[in-house]
GROMACS .gro file of C-alpha atoms in nm:
model
  405
    1MET     CA    1  -0.004  -0.001   0.000
    2ARG     CA    2   0.098   0.362  -0.037
    3ILE     CA    3   0.070   0.497   0.311
    4ALA     CA    4   0.086   0.863   0.425
    5VAL     CA    5   0.218   0.898   0.778
    6LEU     CA    6   0.115   1.247   0.892
    7GLY     CA    7   0.343   1.358   1.176
    8GLY     CA    8   0.598   1.087   1.083
    9ASP     CA    9   0.893   1.271   1.235
   10GLY     CA   10   0.746   1.232   1.593
   11PHE     CA   11   0.781   0.994   1.884
   12VAL     CA   12   0.537   0.736   1.750
   13GLY     CA   13   0.531   0.852   1.391
   14TRP     CA   14   0.897   0.773   1.310
   15PRO     CA   15   0.905   0.412   1.435
   16THR     CA   16   0.570   0.358   1.265
   17ALA     CA   17   0.699   0.480   0.932
   18LEU     CA   18   1.005   0.244   0.961
   19HIS     CA   19   0.784  -0.048   1.062
   20LEU     CA   20   0.548  -0.003   0.772
   21SER     CA   21   0.835   0.050   0.523
   22ASP     CA   22   1.003  -0.266   0.653
   23LEU     CA   23   0.678  -0.451   0.569
   24GLY     CA   24   0.714  -0.343   0.211
   25HIS     CA   25   0.469  -0.046   0.200
   26ASP     CA   26   0.539   0.273   0.006
   27VAL     CA   27   0.569   0.522   0.298
   28HIS     CA   28   0.538   0.900   0.266
   29ILE     CA   29   0.601   1.114   0.575
   30VAL     CA   30   0.414   1.443   0.582
   31ASP     CA   31   0.524   1.673   0.864
   32ASN     CA   32   0.587   2.043   0.937
   33LEU     CA   33   0.858   1.953   1.189
   34SER     CA   34   0.678   2.156   1.458
   35ARG     CA   35   0.791   1.923   1.735
   36ARG     CA   36   1.152   2.022   1.660
   37TRP     CA   37   1.058   2.388   1.683
   38ILE     CA   38   0.889   2.323   2.024
   39ASP     CA   39   1.215   2.179   2.146
   40THR     CA   40   1.376   2.508   2.056
   41GLU     CA   41   1.101   2.703   2.222
   42LEU     CA   42   1.132   2.503   2.547
   43GLY     CA   43   1.510   2.505   2.541
   44VAL     CA   44   1.533   2.130   2.556
   45GLN     CA   45   1.634   1.850   2.328
   46SER     CA   46   1.563   1.479   2.281
   47LEU     CA   47   1.772   1.265   2.517
   48THR     CA   48   1.878   1.070   2.203
   49PRO     CA   49   2.053   1.261   1.924
   50MET     CA   50   1.824   1.314   1.619
   51ASP     CA   51   1.946   1.383   1.271
   52SER     CA   52   1.727   1.571   1.023
   53ILE     CA   53   1.436   1.387   0.881
   54GLN     CA   54   1.601   1.382   0.540
   55GLU     CA   55   1.914   1.226   0.689
   56ARG     CA   56   1.707   0.969   0.877
   57CYS     CA   57   1.536   0.866   0.556
   58ARG     CA   58   1.869   0.849   0.375
   59ILE     CA   59   2.014   0.609   0.638
   60TRP     CA   60   1.697   0.393   0.619
   61HIS     CA   61   1.749   0.356   0.239
   62GLN     CA   62   2.123   0.288   0.292
   63GLU     CA   63   2.051   0.010   0.548
   64THR     CA   64   1.746  -0.150   0.380
   65GLY     CA   65   1.729  -0.045   0.014
   66ARG     CA   66   1.376   0.093   0.087
   67ARG     CA   67   1.282   0.455   0.044
   68ILE     CA   68   1.074   0.672   0.281
   69HIS     CA   69   0.967   0.996   0.116
   70PHE     CA   70   0.944   1.320   0.313
   71HIS     CA   71   0.706   1.613   0.239
   72LEU     CA   72   0.717   1.939   0.435
   73LEU     CA   73   0.357   2.053   0.478
   74ASN     CA   74   0.145   2.206   0.759
   75LEU     CA   75  -0.195   2.031   0.774
   76ALA     CA   76  -0.345   2.298   1.000
   77THR     CA   77  -0.267   2.601   0.783
   78GLU     CA   78  -0.206   2.482   0.428
   79TYR     CA   79  -0.533   2.325   0.327
   80GLU     CA   80  -0.495   2.381  -0.050
   81ARG     CA   81  -0.148   2.225  -0.051
   82LEU     CA   82  -0.280   1.930   0.151
   83LYS     CA   83  -0.561   1.881  -0.096
   84GLY     CA   84  -0.316   1.901  -0.389
   85TRP     CA   85  -0.078   1.656  -0.221
   86LEU     CA   86  -0.357   1.400  -0.171
   87SER     CA   87  -0.474   1.444  -0.529
   88GLU     CA   88  -0.122   1.390  -0.660
   89HIS     CA   89  -0.014   1.096  -0.445
   90ARG     CA   90  -0.355   0.928  -0.373
   91PRO     CA   91  -0.255   0.716  -0.072
   92ASP     CA   92  -0.438   0.392   0.009
   93ALA     CA   93  -0.414   0.468   0.383
   94VAL     CA   94  -0.346   0.780   0.591
   95ILE     CA   95  -0.213   0.755   0.949
   96HIS     CA   96  -0.279   1.074   1.138
   97PHE     CA   97  -0.029   1.158   1.412
   98ALA     CA   98  -0.007   1.527   1.318
   99GLU     CA   99  -0.124   1.685   1.643
  100GLN     CA  100   0.034   1.855   1.941
  101ARG     CA  101   0.049   1.559   2.181
  102ALA     CA  102   0.143   1.683   2.525
  103ALA     CA  103  -0.120   1.761   2.789
  104PRO     CA  104   0.121   1.973   3.003
  105TYR     CA  105   0.232   2.180   2.701
  106SER     CA  106  -0.135   2.245   2.616
  107MET     CA  107  -0.187   2.388   2.969
  108LYS     CA  108   0.124   2.609   3.000
  109THR     CA  109  -0.037   2.942   2.906
  110ASP     CA  110  -0.334   3.077   2.711
  111ARG     CA  111  -0.116   3.093   2.404
  112HIS     CA  112  -0.036   2.718   2.429
  113LYS     CA  113  -0.406   2.639   2.476
  114VAL     CA  114  -0.495   2.839   2.160
  115TYR     CA  115  -0.214   2.683   1.961
  116THR     CA  116  -0.312   2.329   2.060
  117VAL     CA  117  -0.677   2.379   1.961
  118ASN     CA  118  -0.595   2.559   1.638
  119ASN     CA  119  -0.331   2.305   1.536
  120ASN     CA  120  -0.508   1.987   1.633
  121ILE     CA  121  -0.869   2.060   1.529
  122ASN     CA  122  -0.774   2.237   1.207
  123ALA     CA  123  -0.535   1.960   1.110
  124THR     CA  124  -0.796   1.694   1.158
  125HIS     CA  125  -1.078   1.885   0.992
  126ASN     CA  126  -0.866   1.993   0.696
  127LEU     CA  127  -0.763   1.630   0.640
  128LEU     CA  128  -1.129   1.509   0.655
  129ALA     CA  129  -1.254   1.776   0.418
  130ALA     CA  130  -0.968   1.716   0.174
  131LEU     CA  131  -1.035   1.341   0.166
  132VAL     CA  132  -1.399   1.411   0.082
  133GLU     CA  133  -1.312   1.678  -0.183
  134THR     CA  134  -1.054   1.460  -0.360
  135GLY     CA  135  -1.272   1.151  -0.355
  136ILE     CA  136  -0.988   0.933  -0.227
  137ASP     CA  137  -1.104   0.615  -0.069
  138ALA     CA  138  -0.826   0.600   0.182
  139HIS     CA  139  -0.851   0.427   0.520
  140LEU     CA  140  -0.783   0.690   0.787
  141VAL     CA  141  -0.616   0.568   1.109
  142HIS     CA  142  -0.600   0.831   1.381
  143LEU     CA  143  -0.390   0.811   1.694
  144GLY     CA  144  -0.611   0.919   1.979
  145THR     CA  145  -0.577   0.878   2.351
  146MET     CA  146  -0.726   0.687   2.644
  147GLY     CA  147  -0.745   1.029   2.808
  148VAL     CA  148  -1.069   1.109   2.625
  149TYR     CA  149  -1.246   0.883   2.874
  150GLY     CA  150  -1.116   1.077   3.172
  151TYR     CA  151  -0.964   0.920   3.485
  152SER     CA  152  -1.248   0.891   3.735
  153SER     CA  153  -1.338   0.556   3.887
  154VAL     CA  154  -1.652   0.426   3.726
  155GLY     CA  155  -1.632   0.071   3.863
  156ALA     CA  156  -1.680  -0.099   3.524
  157PRO     CA  157  -1.449  -0.172   3.231
  158ILE     CA  158  -1.422   0.107   2.978
  159PRO     CA  159  -1.548  -0.037   2.646
  160GLU     CA  160  -1.383   0.023   2.312
  161GLY     CA  161  -1.547   0.347   2.211
  162TYR     CA  162  -1.914   0.266   2.234
  163LEU     CA  163  -2.136   0.228   2.536
  164ASP     CA  164  -2.448   0.015   2.555
  165ILE     CA  165  -2.737   0.204   2.714
  166ARG     CA  166  -3.113   0.153   2.756
  167ILE     CA  167  -3.346   0.452   2.721
  168ASP     CA  168  -3.714   0.485   2.795
  169THR     CA  169  -3.939   0.567   2.504
  170PRO     CA  170  -4.322   0.596   2.471
  171ALA     CA  171  -4.310   0.250   2.316
  172GLY     CA  172  -4.104   0.104   2.602
  173PRO     CA  173  -3.728   0.055   2.675
  174ARG     CA  174  -3.499   0.070   2.380
  175ASP     CA  175  -3.135  -0.046   2.361
  176GLN     CA  176  -2.885   0.184   2.192
  177GLN     CA  177  -2.509   0.233   2.152
  178ILE     CA  178  -2.357   0.582   2.201
  179LEU     CA  179  -2.005   0.712   2.203
  180TYR     CA  180  -1.856   0.662   2.544
  181PRO     CA  181  -1.895   1.000   2.724
  182THR     CA  182  -1.575   1.202   2.722
  183ARG     CA  183  -1.425   1.371   3.024
  184PRO     CA  184  -1.110   1.537   2.903
  185GLY     CA  185  -0.855   1.644   3.167
  186SER     CA  186  -0.659   1.899   2.959
  187VAL     CA  187  -0.688   2.111   2.645
  188TYR     CA  188  -0.493   1.842   2.459
  189HIS     CA  189  -0.742   1.571   2.565
  190MET     CA  190  -1.029   1.808   2.476
  191THR     CA  191  -0.898   1.826   2.118
  192LYS     CA  192  -0.892   1.450   2.095
  193SER     CA  193  -1.251   1.440   2.219
  194LEU     CA  194  -1.354   1.686   1.953
  195ASP     CA  195  -1.174   1.478   1.691
  196GLN     CA  196  -1.415   1.193   1.777
  197ILE     CA  197  -1.715   1.408   1.684
  198LEU     CA  198  -1.554   1.511   1.354
  199PHE     CA  199  -1.494   1.142   1.272
  200GLN     CA  200  -1.845   1.039   1.352
  201PHE     CA  201  -1.987   1.312   1.121
  202TYR     CA  202  -1.764   1.242   0.819
  203ALA     CA  203  -1.812   0.862   0.850
  204GLN     CA  204  -2.195   0.892   0.852
  205ASN     CA  205  -2.220   1.182   0.610
  206ASP     CA  206  -1.951   1.103   0.353
  207GLY     CA  207  -1.878   0.738   0.410
  208LEU     CA  208  -1.514   0.796   0.511
  209ARG     CA  209  -1.347   0.481   0.646
  210ILE     CA  210  -1.198   0.573   0.979
  211THR     CA  211  -1.028   0.388   1.265
  212ASP     CA  212  -0.962   0.577   1.588
  213LEU     CA  213  -0.701   0.430   1.825
  214HIS     CA  214  -0.733   0.533   2.188
  215GLN     CA  215  -0.375   0.482   2.302
  216GLY     CA  216  -0.237   0.450   2.646
  217ILE     CA  217   0.090   0.611   2.762
  218VAL     CA  218   0.383   0.493   2.549
  219TRP     CA  219   0.701   0.367   2.715
  220GLY     CA  220   1.024   0.219   2.581
  221THR     CA  221   1.288   0.333   2.340
  222HIS     CA  222   1.357   0.099   2.060
  223THR     CA  223   1.170  -0.099   1.796
  224ASP     CA  224   1.318  -0.371   1.572
  225GLN     CA  225   1.378  -0.108   1.304
  226THR     CA  226   1.527   0.174   1.510
  227ARG     CA  227   1.791  -0.068   1.643
  228ARG     CA  228   1.939  -0.117   1.301
  229HIS     CA  229   2.149   0.201   1.298
  230GLU     CA  230   2.249   0.468   1.546
  231GLN     CA  231   2.105   0.738   1.325
  232LEU     CA  232   1.760   0.566   1.313
  233ILE     CA  233   1.718   0.600   1.687
  234ASN     CA  234   1.381   0.734   1.805
  235ARG     CA  235   1.342   1.061   1.985
  236PHE     CA  236   1.323   1.023   2.372
  237ASP     CA  237   1.167   1.308   2.570
  238TYR     CA  238   1.256   1.355   2.937
  239ASP     CA  239   1.136   1.707   3.015
  240GLY     CA  240   0.833   1.789   3.230
  241ASP     CA  241   0.614   1.876   2.931
  242TYR     CA  242   0.676   1.594   2.686
  243GLY     CA  243   0.833   1.314   2.879
  244THR     CA  244   0.596   1.025   2.952
  245VAL     CA  245   0.580   0.914   3.320
  246LEU     CA  246   0.751   0.577   3.305
  247ASN     CA  247   1.025   0.690   3.067
  248ARG     CA  248   1.084   0.991   3.295
  249PHE     CA  249   1.120   0.764   3.597
  250LEU     CA  250   1.374   0.555   3.418
  251ILE     CA  251   1.575   0.856   3.304
  252GLN     CA  252   1.564   1.011   3.653
  253ALA     CA  253   1.695   0.687   3.796
  254ALA     CA  254   1.975   0.681   3.543
  255ILE     CA  255   2.106   1.028   3.639
  256ASP     CA  256   2.053   0.995   4.018
  257TYR     CA  257   1.759   1.230   4.009
  258PRO     CA  258   1.466   1.164   4.255
  259LEU     CA  259   1.169   0.989   4.099
  260THR     CA  260   0.906   1.266   4.094
  261VAL     CA  261   0.567   1.138   4.198
  262HIS     CA  262   0.299   1.409   4.205
  263GLY     CA  263   0.021   1.391   4.461
  264THR     CA  264  -0.038   1.053   4.618
  265GLY     CA  265   0.072   0.862   4.304
  266GLY     CA  266  -0.263   0.688   4.310
  267GLN     CA  267  -0.336   0.794   3.950
  268THR     CA  268  -0.396   0.476   3.744
  269ARG     CA  269  -0.301   0.493   3.378
  270ALA     CA  270  -0.295   0.264   3.077
  271PHE     CA  271   0.039   0.178   2.916
  272ILE     CA  272   0.176   0.034   2.591
  273HIS     CA  273   0.534  -0.035   2.475
  274ILE     CA  274   0.648   0.148   2.164
  275GLN     CA  275   0.697  -0.183   1.975
  276ASP     CA  276   0.335  -0.276   2.048
  277SER     CA  277   0.223   0.063   1.935
  278VAL     CA  278   0.354   0.021   1.586
  279ARG     CA  279   0.232  -0.332   1.570
  280CYS     CA  280  -0.126  -0.217   1.660
  281ILE     CA  281  -0.117   0.031   1.377
  282GLU     CA  282  -0.023  -0.253   1.143
  283LEU     CA  283  -0.307  -0.462   1.267
  284ALA     CA  284  -0.553  -0.172   1.241
  285LEU     CA  285  -0.454  -0.101   0.877
  286ALA     CA  286  -0.532  -0.469   0.791
  287ASP     CA  287  -0.876  -0.454   0.947
  288ALA     CA  288  -1.022  -0.148   0.777
  289PRO     CA  289  -1.395  -0.074   0.803
  290ALA     CA  290  -1.605  -0.058   0.489
  291ALA     CA  291  -1.747   0.263   0.350
  292GLY     CA  292  -2.064   0.343   0.541
  293GLU     CA  293  -1.958   0.164   0.860
  294ARG     CA  294  -1.937   0.361   1.177
  295VAL     CA  295  -1.593   0.468   1.309
  296ARG     CA  296  -1.406   0.169   1.435
  297ILE     CA  297  -1.249   0.239   1.779
  298PHE     CA  298  -0.983   0.031   1.946
  299ASN     CA  299  -0.837   0.077   2.298
  300GLN     CA  300  -0.461   0.065   2.216
  301MET     CA  301  -0.314  -0.036   2.554
  302THR     CA  302  -0.183  -0.356   2.713
  303GLU     CA  303  -0.182  -0.293   3.092
  304THR     CA  304  -0.268  -0.052   3.367
  305HIS     CA  305  -0.057   0.061   3.661
  306ARG     CA  306  -0.072   0.316   3.948
  307VAL     CA  307   0.198   0.579   3.926
  308ARG     CA  308   0.332   0.514   4.274
  309ASP     CA  309   0.361   0.137   4.192
  310LEU     CA  310   0.571   0.222   3.889
  311ALA     CA  311   0.792   0.451   4.094
  312GLU     CA  312   0.845   0.179   4.351
  313LEU     CA  313   0.925  -0.070   4.081
  314VAL     CA  314   1.185   0.154   3.932
  315ALA     CA  315   1.323   0.237   4.274
  316ARG     CA  316   1.365  -0.132   4.350
  317LEU     CA  317   1.531  -0.192   4.020
  318THR     CA  318   1.778   0.101   4.029
  319GLY     CA  319   1.808   0.213   4.396
  320ALA     CA  320   1.664   0.553   4.316
  321GLU     CA  321   1.483   0.764   4.578
  322ILE     CA  322   1.122   0.883   4.539
  323ALA     CA  323   1.025   1.247   4.583
  324TRP     CA  324   0.656   1.316   4.671
  325LEU     CA  325   0.562   1.652   4.517
  326PRO     CA  326   0.251   1.870   4.482
  327ASN     CA  327   0.048   1.780   4.175
  328PRO     CA  328   0.038   2.046   3.902
  329ARG     CA  329  -0.260   1.874   3.735
  330LYS     CA  330  -0.627   1.908   3.834
  331GLU     CA  331  -0.723   1.544   3.863
  332ALA     CA  332  -0.844   1.288   4.108
  333GLU     CA  333  -0.573   1.187   4.357
  334GLU     CA  334  -0.675   0.820   4.330
  335ASN     CA  335  -0.859   0.633   4.057
  336ASP     CA  336  -0.926   0.284   3.927
  337LEU     CA  337  -0.901   0.202   3.560
  338ILE     CA  338  -1.026  -0.109   3.393
  339VAL     CA  339  -1.005  -0.112   3.014
  340LYS     CA  340  -1.120  -0.357   2.747
  341ASN     CA  341  -0.872  -0.421   2.460
  342ASP     CA  342  -1.034  -0.737   2.319
  343GLN     CA  343  -1.016  -0.627   1.954
  344PHE     CA  344  -0.642  -0.604   1.922
  345LEU     CA  345  -0.597  -0.933   2.114
  346ALA     CA  346  -0.842  -1.096   1.872
  347LEU     CA  347  -0.639  -0.966   1.579
  348GLY     CA  348  -0.326  -1.132   1.714
  349LEU     CA  349  -0.147  -0.877   1.939
  350GLU     CA  350   0.089  -1.048   2.184
  351PRO     CA  351   0.150  -0.775   2.441
  352ILE     CA  352   0.487  -0.673   2.567
  353THR     CA  353   0.440  -0.609   2.940
  354LEU     CA  354   0.667  -0.435   3.189
  355ALA     CA  355   0.974  -0.654   3.230
  356GLU     CA  356   1.300  -0.569   3.406
  357GLY     CA  357   1.501  -0.642   3.089
  358LEU     CA  358   1.314  -0.375   2.886
  359LEU     CA  359   1.314  -0.131   3.174
  360GLY     CA  360   1.689  -0.185   3.209
  361GLU     CA  361   1.729  -0.117   2.833
  362VAL     CA  362   1.573   0.227   2.881
  363VAL     CA  363   1.802   0.299   3.178
  364ASP     CA  364   2.107   0.197   2.973
  365VAL     CA  365   2.001   0.437   2.690
  366ALA     CA  366   1.954   0.713   2.947
  367ARG     CA  367   2.299   0.657   3.101
  368ARG     CA  368   2.459   0.651   2.756
  369TYR     CA  369   2.320   0.996   2.670
  370ALA     CA  370   2.309   1.137   3.021
  371HIS     CA  371   2.541   1.421   2.909
  372ARG     CA  372   2.259   1.557   2.695
  373ILE     CA  373   2.021   1.606   2.985
  374ASP     CA  374   1.951   1.951   3.128
  375ARG     CA  375   1.854   1.875   3.486
  376SER     CA  376   1.664   2.206   3.511
  377ARG     CA  377   1.421   2.085   3.247
  378VAL     CA  378   1.333   1.759   3.432
  379PRO     CA  379   1.064   1.895   3.673
  380ALA     CA  380   0.700   1.903   3.567
  381VAL     CA  381   0.602   2.264   3.632
  382SER     CA  382   0.322   2.335   3.381
  383ALA     CA  383   0.019   2.382   3.607
  384TRP     CA  384  -0.347   2.339   3.518
  385THR     CA  385  -0.467   2.646   3.714
  386ARG     CA  386  -0.316   2.956   3.878
  387ASP     CA  387  -0.384   2.816   4.221
  388LEU     CA  388  -0.200   2.494   4.145
  389ALA     CA  389   0.088   2.693   3.997
  390ARG     CA  390   0.161   2.853   4.332
  391ARG     CA  391   0.233   2.506   4.482
  392VAL     CA  392   0.445   2.365   4.204
  393GLU     CA  393   0.785   2.243   4.310
  394HIS     CA  394   1.056   2.376   4.076
  395ASP     CA  395   1.354   2.227   4.260
  396PRO     CA  396   1.294   1.859   4.350
  397GLU     CA  397   1.667   1.810   4.408
  398GLY     CA  398   1.675   2.092   4.670
  399LYS     CA  399   1.976   2.254   4.511
  400ARG     CA  400   1.876   2.620   4.489
  401LEU     CA  401   2.019   2.866   4.733
  402ARG     CA  402   1.797   2.925   5.035
  403SER     CA  403   1.788   3.217   5.275
  404VAL     CA  404   1.926   3.153   5.621
  405SER     CA  405   1.794   3.474   5.774
   0.00000   0.00000   0.00000
């Protein structure tokens, strides 16, 4: 298949592009490289050194003989160019990663909130409108998030997208399925919730074939393809805005930084290894809905864990200390999370679960590149409200000068 990977320079997009190319697909990365500009804005860099996207693609061709094509394009602001690109290349499938993906970044300031909404919603809607206008019958696979469901304890498993309900009518009770109610916990999660509504409309109105993947928190570093050459290595975020919780714990342990647990650590989250993430996208592509079918929704996760349990696991593995800090997020201190992921298991996914060998691999990568870490960027300081901002801890290591008077 000819596959367009929108946002293919990113944390999940790059290993996905490699994985699909390795399977023999004709892969085209479409990206505006905004994630690299955000690194510059934040004054931080990937833990792992990243070459330009053009150099990455050249090395892939050198190592495998396969080509990945790169196209510089902004989905959110260049609608006519997007429409022209689709008309020219006519992909069989489109994988949509091209959204600002960090909840803390989306909550930093009003400017970051506005940017996240404008970028994410315009990118998604421009893509949907362009697919309709060009008449391309491409399967659209979107990377969403488990966070659209919210993180309150409901006492029942979260289904894959749709909730069975019974409503009273004049003719008696009637069974129905509705989209599972959203309860976004950040502006980023709100944009993913709005994406769902856009998908539902374009599937029912125009017959677009759409799969929406509600993904858990990604952990891990390598996939089979990124291991093949040093310059194919994936990006690895450690900072307080973009670093994911388990990867951050492992990096903190590697540099003798306290494991920063916010609040009670009773937040339960869904997780998936980066190798499983790219495998799930492969499986979703092979199980496309037909035109006229409703949006197909998968819960793309393999296990759930409490944050404090992860911190204690990493502490046992590495000898790191845990720092209990005020929580910059507005969220429940404790929650349960039970999630159904039957569809991917039925399609043949064999989950990679937390194992000391893989955790150790991440620690080894962090130690190898520890010289690239700016310790001042490790704390999570982007607060959800002004009141929470007053309690944020900017110095978990306790190294700043303190008054003695």
